[in-house]
Coordinates of C-alpha atoms in Angstrom, one line a residue:
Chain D
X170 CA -14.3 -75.4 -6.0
X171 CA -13.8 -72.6 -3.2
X172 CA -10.3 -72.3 -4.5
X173 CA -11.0 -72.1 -7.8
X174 CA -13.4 -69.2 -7.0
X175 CA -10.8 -67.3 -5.4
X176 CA -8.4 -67.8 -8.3
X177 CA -10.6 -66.0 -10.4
X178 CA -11.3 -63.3 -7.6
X179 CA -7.7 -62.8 -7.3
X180 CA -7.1 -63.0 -11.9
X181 CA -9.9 -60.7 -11.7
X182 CA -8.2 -57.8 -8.8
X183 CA -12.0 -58.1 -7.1
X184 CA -9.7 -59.3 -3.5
X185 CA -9.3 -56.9 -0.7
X186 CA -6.1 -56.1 0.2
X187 CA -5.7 -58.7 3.4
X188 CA -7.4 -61.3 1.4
X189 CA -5.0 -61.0 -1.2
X190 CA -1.9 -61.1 0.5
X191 CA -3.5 -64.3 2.8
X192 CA -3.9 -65.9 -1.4
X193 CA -0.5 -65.0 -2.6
X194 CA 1.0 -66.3 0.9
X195 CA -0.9 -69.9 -0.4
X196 CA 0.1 -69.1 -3.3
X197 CA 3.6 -69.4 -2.5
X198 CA 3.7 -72.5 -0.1
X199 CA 1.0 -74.6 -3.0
X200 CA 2.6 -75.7 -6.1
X201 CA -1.0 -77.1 -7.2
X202 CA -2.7 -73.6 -6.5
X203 CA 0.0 -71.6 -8.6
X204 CA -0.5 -74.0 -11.6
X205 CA -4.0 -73.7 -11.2
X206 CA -3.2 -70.1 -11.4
X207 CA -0.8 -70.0 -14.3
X208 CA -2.9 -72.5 -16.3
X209 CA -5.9 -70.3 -16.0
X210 CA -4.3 -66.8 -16.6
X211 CA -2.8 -68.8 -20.0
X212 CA -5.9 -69.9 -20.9
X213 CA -7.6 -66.2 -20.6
X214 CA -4.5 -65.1 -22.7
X215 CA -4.9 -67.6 -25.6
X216 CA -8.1 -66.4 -25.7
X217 CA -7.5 -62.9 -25.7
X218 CA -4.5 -63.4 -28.7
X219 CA -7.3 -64.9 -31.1
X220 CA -7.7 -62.3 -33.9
X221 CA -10.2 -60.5 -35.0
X222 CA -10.7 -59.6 -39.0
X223 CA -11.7 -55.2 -38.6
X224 CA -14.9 -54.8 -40.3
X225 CA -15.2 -53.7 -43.8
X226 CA -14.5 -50.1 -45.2
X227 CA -17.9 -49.7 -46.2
X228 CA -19.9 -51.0 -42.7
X229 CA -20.7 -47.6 -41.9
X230 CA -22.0 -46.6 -45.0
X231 CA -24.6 -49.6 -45.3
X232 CA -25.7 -48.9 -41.8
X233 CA -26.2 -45.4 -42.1
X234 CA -27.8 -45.9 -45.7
X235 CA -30.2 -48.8 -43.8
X236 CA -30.8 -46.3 -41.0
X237 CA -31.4 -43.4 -43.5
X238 CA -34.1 -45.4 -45.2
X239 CA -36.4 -45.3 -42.0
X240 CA -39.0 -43.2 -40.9
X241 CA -37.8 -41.3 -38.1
X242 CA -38.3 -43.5 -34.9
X243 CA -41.3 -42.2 -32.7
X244 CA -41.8 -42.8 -29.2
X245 CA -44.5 -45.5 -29.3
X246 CA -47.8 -44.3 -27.6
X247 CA -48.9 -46.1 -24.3
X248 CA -51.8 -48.3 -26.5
X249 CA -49.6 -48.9 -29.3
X250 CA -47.1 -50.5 -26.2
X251 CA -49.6 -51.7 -24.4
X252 CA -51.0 -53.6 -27.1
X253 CA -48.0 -54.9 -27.5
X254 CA -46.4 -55.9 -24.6
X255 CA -50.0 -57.6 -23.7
X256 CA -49.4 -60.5 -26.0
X257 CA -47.0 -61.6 -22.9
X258 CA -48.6 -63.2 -20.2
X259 CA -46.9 -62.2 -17.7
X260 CA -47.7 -58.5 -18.2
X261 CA -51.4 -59.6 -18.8
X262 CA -51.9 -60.9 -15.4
X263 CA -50.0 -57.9 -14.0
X264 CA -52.4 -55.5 -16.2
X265 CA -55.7 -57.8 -15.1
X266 CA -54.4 -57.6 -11.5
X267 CA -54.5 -54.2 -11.8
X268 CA -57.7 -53.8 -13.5
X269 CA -59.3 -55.7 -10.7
X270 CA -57.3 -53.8 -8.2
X271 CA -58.9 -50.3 -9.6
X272 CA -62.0 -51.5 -10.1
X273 CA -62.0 -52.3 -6.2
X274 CA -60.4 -49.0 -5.4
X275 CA -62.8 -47.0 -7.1
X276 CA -63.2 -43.9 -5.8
X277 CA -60.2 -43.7 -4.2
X278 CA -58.4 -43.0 -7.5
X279 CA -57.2 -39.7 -7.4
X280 CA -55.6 -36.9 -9.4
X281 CA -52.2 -36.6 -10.0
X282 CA -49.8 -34.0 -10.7
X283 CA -50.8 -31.9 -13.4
X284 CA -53.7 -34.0 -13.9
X285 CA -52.0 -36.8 -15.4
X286 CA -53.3 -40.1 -14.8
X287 CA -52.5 -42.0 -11.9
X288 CA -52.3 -46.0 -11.4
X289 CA -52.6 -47.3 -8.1
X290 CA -51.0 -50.8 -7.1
X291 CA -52.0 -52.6 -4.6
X292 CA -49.1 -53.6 -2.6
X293 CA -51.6 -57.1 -1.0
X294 CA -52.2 -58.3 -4.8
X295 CA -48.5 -58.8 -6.2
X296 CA -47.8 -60.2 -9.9
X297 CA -44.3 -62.0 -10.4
X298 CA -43.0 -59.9 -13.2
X299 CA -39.8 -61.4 -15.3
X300 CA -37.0 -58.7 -15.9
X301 CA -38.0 -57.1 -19.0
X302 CA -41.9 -57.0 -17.9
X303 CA -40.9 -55.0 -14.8
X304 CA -38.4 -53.3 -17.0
X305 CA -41.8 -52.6 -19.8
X306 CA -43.8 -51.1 -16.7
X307 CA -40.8 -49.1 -15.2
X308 CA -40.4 -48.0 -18.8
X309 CA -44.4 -47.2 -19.0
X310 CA -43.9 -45.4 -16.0
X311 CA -41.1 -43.0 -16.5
X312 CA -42.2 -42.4 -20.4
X313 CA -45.8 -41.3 -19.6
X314 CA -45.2 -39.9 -16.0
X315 CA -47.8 -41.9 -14.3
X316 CA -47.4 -41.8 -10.2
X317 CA -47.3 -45.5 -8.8
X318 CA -48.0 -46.7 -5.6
X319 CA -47.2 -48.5 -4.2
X320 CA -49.4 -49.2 -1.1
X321 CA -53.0 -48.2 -1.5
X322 CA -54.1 -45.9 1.5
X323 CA -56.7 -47.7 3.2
X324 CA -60.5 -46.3 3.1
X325 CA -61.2 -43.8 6.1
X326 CA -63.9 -45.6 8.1
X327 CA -67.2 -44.7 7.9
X328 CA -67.9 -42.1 10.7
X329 CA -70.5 -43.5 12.6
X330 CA -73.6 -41.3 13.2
Chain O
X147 CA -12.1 -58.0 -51.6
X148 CA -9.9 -58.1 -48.4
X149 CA -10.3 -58.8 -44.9
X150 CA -7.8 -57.5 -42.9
X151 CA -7.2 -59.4 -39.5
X152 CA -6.6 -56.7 -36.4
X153 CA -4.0 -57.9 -33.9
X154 CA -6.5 -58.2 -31.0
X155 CA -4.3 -56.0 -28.9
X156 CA -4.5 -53.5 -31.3
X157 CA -8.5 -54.4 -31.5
X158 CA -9.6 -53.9 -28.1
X159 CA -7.5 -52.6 -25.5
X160 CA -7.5 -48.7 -26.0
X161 CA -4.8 -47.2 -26.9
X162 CA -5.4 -43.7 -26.5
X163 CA -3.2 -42.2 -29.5
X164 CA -5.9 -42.1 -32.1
X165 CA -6.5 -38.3 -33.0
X166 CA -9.1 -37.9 -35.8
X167 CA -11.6 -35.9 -35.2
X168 CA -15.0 -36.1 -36.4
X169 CA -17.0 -33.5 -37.7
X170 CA -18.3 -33.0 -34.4
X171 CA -14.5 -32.0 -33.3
X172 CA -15.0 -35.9 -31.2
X173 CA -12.4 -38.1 -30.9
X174 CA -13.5 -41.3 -32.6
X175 CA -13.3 -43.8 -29.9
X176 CA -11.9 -46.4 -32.0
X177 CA -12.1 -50.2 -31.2
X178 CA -12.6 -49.4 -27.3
X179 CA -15.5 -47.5 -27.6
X180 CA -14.1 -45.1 -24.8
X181 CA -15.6 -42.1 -24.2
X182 CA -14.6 -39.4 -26.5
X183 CA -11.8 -36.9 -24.6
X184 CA -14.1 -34.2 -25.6
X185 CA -17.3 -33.3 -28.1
X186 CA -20.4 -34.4 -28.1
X187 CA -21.4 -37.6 -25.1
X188 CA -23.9 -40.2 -26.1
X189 CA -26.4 -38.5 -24.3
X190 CA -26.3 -35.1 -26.5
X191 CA -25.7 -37.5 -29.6
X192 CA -28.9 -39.7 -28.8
X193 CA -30.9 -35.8 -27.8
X194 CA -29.6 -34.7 -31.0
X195 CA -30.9 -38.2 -32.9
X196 CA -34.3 -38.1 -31.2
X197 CA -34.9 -34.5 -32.8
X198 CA -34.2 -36.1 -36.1
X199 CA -30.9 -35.5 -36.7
X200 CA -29.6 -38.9 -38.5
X201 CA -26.0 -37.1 -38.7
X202 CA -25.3 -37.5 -35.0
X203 CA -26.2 -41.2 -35.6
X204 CA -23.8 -41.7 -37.5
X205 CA -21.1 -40.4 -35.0
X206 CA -22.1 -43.2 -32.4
X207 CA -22.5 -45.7 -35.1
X208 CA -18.7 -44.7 -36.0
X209 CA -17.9 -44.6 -32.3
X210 CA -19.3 -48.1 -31.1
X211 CA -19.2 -49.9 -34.3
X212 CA -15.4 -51.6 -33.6
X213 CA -16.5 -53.1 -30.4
X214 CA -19.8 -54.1 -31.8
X215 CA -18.2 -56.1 -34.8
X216 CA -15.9 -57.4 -32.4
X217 CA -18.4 -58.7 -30.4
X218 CA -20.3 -60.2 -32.5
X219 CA -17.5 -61.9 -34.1
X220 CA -16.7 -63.9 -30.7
X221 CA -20.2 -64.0 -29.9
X222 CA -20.4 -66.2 -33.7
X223 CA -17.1 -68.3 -32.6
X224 CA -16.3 -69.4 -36.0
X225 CA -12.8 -68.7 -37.3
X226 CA -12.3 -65.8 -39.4
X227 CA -13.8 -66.0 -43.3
X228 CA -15.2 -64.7 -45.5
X229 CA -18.7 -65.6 -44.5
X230 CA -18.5 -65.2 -41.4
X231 CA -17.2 -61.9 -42.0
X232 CA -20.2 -61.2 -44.0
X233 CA -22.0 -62.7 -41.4
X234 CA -20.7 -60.7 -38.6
X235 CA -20.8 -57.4 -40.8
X236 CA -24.7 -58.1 -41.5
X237 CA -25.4 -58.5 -37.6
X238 CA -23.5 -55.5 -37.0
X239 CA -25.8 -53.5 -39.4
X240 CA -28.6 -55.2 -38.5
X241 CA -28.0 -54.5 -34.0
X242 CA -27.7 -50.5 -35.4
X243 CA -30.7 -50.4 -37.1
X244 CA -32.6 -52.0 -34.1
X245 CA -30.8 -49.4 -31.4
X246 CA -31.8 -46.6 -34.1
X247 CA -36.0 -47.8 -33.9
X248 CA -35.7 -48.1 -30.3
X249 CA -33.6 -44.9 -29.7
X250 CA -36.8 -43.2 -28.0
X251 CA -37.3 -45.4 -25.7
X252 CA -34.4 -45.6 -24.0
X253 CA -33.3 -43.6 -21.3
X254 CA -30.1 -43.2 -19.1
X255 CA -30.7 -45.4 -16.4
X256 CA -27.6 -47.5 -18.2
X257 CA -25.5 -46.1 -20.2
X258 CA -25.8 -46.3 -23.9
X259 CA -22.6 -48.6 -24.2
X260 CA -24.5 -51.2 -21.5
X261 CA -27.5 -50.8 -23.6
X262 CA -26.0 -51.3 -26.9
X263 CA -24.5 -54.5 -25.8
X264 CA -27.7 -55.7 -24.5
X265 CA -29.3 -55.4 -27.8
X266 CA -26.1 -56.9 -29.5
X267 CA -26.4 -60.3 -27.0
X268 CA -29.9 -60.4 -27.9
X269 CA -29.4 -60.0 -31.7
X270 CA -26.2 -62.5 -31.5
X271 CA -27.7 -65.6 -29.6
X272 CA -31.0 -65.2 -31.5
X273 CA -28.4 -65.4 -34.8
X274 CA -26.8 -68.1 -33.3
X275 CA -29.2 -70.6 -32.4
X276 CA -30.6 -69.7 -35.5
X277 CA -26.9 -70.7 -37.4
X278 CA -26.9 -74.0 -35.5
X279 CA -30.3 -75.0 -37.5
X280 CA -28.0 -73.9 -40.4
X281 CA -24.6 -75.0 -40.4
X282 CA -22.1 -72.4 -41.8
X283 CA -18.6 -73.9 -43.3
X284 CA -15.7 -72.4 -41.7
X285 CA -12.7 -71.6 -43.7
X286 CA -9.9 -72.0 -42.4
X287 CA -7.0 -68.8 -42.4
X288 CA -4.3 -70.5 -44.1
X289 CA -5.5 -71.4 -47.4
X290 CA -6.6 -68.7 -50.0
X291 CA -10.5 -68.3 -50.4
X292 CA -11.4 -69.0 -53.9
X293 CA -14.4 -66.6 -55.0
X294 CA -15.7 -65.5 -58.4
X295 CA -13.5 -63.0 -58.7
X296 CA -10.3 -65.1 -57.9
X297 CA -8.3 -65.8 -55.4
X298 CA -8.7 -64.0 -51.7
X299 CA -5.8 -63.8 -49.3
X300 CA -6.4 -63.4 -45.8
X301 CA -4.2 -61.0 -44.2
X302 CA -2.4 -62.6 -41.1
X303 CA -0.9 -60.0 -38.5
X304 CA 3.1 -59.8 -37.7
X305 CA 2.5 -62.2 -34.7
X306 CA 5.0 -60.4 -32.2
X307 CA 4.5 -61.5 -28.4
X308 CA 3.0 -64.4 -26.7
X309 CA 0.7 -66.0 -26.2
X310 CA 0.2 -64.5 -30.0
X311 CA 3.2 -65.9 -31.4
X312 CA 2.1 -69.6 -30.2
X313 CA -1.2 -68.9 -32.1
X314 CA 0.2 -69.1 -35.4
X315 CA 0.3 -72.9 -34.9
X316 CA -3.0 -73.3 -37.0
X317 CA -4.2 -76.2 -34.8
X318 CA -3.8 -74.0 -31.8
X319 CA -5.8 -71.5 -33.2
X320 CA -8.4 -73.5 -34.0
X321 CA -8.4 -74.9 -30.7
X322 CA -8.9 -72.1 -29.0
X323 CA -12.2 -71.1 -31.0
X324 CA -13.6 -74.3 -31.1
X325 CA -13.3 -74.0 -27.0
X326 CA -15.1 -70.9 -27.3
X327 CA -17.4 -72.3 -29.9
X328 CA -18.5 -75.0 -27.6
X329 CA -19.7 -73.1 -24.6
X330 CA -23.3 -72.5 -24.3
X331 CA -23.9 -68.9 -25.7
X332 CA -24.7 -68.1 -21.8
X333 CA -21.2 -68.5 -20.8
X334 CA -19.9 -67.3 -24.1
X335 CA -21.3 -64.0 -23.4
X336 CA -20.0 -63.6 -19.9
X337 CA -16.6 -64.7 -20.9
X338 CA -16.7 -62.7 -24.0
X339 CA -17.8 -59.4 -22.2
X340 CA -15.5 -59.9 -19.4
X341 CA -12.3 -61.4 -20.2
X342 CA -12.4 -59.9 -24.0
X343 CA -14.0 -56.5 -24.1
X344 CA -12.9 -55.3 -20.3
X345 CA -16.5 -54.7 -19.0
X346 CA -17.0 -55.1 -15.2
X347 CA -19.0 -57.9 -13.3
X348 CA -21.5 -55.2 -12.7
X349 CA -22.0 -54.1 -16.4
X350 CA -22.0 -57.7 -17.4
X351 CA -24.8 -58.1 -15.0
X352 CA -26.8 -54.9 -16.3
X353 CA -25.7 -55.6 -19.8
X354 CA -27.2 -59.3 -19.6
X355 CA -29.8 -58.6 -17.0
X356 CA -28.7 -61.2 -14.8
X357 CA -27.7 -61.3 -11.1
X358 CA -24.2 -60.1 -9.9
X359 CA -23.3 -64.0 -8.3
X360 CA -24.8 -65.5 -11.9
X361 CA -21.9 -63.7 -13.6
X362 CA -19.6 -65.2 -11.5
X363 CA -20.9 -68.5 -11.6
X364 CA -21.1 -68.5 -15.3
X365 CA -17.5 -66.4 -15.7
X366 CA -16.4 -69.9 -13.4
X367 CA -18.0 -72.3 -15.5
X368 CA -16.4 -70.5 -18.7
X369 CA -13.3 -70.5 -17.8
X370 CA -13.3 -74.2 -16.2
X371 CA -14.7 -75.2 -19.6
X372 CA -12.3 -73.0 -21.3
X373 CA -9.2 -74.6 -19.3
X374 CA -10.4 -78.2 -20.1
X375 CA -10.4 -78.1 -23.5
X376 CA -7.5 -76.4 -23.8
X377 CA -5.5 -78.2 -21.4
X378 CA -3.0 -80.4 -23.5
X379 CA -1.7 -77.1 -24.7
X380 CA -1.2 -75.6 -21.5
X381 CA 2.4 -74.8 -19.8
X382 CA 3.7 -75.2 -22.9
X383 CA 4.3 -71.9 -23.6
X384 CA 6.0 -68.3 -21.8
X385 CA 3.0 -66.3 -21.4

């Protein structure tokens, strides 16, 4: 199986130059290998040589007459996402996690820049987020320019009298 | 009505001699979906768009529609036909409506080609799994398509090279999409972005949203899969 790795490391040029020439030197003393190699490069080519039919004349027109029939797309505001996105569990743990996690915090919320809203994570209570959830927050993030963090600063201590 | 079949040299490797110009003073980017030499990038297109310009739209849709409706053509496996034309035409339409309603919320942390493809993987194994529910009757190349308005021919290219020339044995040909048709749409997308539309490991990973060693796997298992099935019709040829 390790071989067959490395013949598609070597098809695909991802080999470094002392790894290739130590494959093309096995190449040359294993008949098995090169067939292995030649039956796999054909196979890639028979592939490549199917055709494809080009797309009608009039494609572009029905797209752009579809696309023309829209309203004009609007950046979704953060409730109309929110609302959204929180049909998915996973992002409804992640937003009760953090609702417990500010309630907690309390007044150790603070201001961000330019007074825009700022949503402290705690780093101690993590949510296992698939792809596109972390992808949804990232996107949350970025869109609305709220300031994660992603460690919470711990509470002075109480000065003691 | 006419379907013209591309050579798929001529359908997806860039050839760089195309020179009509848009109304933007772009080069279209044809099938490869290359970056334009000069004119407007997808950035300043997609800026433009967002400020309600549908025009510029248009431009990308002209730009990336080639490689979309190529994709989407492997991505449905079935031999070329009429209805699957249709088929692959609709999907086409319907992954540029979707990019247009989500056009604000994306942002350049991939580029719009990555991005576009994501959507059109989506869109095509969503279509396909739905088709499987449904079966669609393939029509073979060879024979004319009978329709209410007569008689279609299906234009077959001037085979010149191999491994071309060996796929105008019709049993070949359908050989080699039925091995493509019978890989899981995982592995069909991996082999198909890879090995058929030139993208990178790395952009088939941010493409898909999967792991850099899961391409690999899956681009291993493909081609395994790929090689068994069409083993008895290996060696036999000059490639």
């Amino acid at each position: 199986m390790d071989g067959l790795r490395h013949i598609n490391q070597y098809l695909d040029g991802r080999m470094g130059p002392d790894e290739r020439e130590r494959f093309e030197a096995e190449l040359a003393n294993s008949p098995e290998l090169a067939a292995e190699v030649a039956s796999t490069r054909e196979a890639i080519e028979l592939l490549r040589a199917l055709p494809l039919a080009a797309a009608p004349d009039d494609l572009t027109d029905r797209i752009m007459g579809s696309v023309r029939a829209l309203p004009r797309p609007v950046r979704p505001s953060l409730m109309d996402a929110l609302s959204l996105q929180l049909r998915r569990p996973a992002v409804v743990a992640f937003a009760g996690a953090m609702t417990v996690v500010m309630a907690l915090l309390g007044a150790n919320l603070v201001g961000g820049p330019g007074d825009e809203p700022v949503v402290v994570i705690n780093g101690g209570n993590q949510v296992r987020l698939s792809n596109s959830d972390s992808q949804f927050v990232n996107d949350c993030l970025a869109d609305y320019q709220v300031v994660a963090v992603s460690s919470v600063p711990s509470r002075p201590p109480a000065r003691e009298e | 009505m006419r379907f013209r079949l591309n050579h798929p040299a001529s359908a997806s490797v860039p050839t760089g001699e195309s020179d009509q110009r848009d109304e933007f003073g772009a080069r279209d980017a044809g099938s490869s979906g290359e970056l334009p030499a000069y004119g407007p990038t997808d950035l300043e297109l997609i800026e433009r768009v967002r400020s309600g310009d549908v025009d510029a739209y248009e431009h990308l849709v002209r730009r990336y529609q080639p490689r979309v409706f190529a994709h989407v053509q492997r991505m449905l496996g079935s031999q070329p036909s009429l209805g699957s034309m249709e088929e692959a035409a609709d999907l086409t339409q319907e992954v540029f409506v979707k990019v247009y309603q989500t056009l604000p919320r994306y942002r350049a942390q991939a580029s719009f080609q990555t991005w576009l493809y994501r959507v059109t993987a989506n869109l095509c194994v969503d279509r396909y799994r739905r088709r499987q529910r449904t079966p669609v009757v393939a029509r073979s190349l060879d024979a004319p398509l009978e329709t209410d308005s007569g008689e279609v021919e299906l234009e077959v290219p001037d085979w010149g090279s191999e491994p071309s020339h060996r796929l105008q044995s019709a049993e070949l040909r359908r050989e080699v999409h039925r091995a493509l048709e019978v890989l899981s749409d995982k592995l069909r997308a991996v082999i198909v972005m890879h090995d058929l539309e030139g993208l990178s490991y790395e952009e088939v990973a941010e493409a898909l949203r999967i792991p850099l060693g899961t391409v690999k796997s899956r681009l291993f298992h493909a081609r395994a899969a790929l090689k068994a099935q069409l083993e008895p019709y290996l060696g036999q040829g000059s490639p």
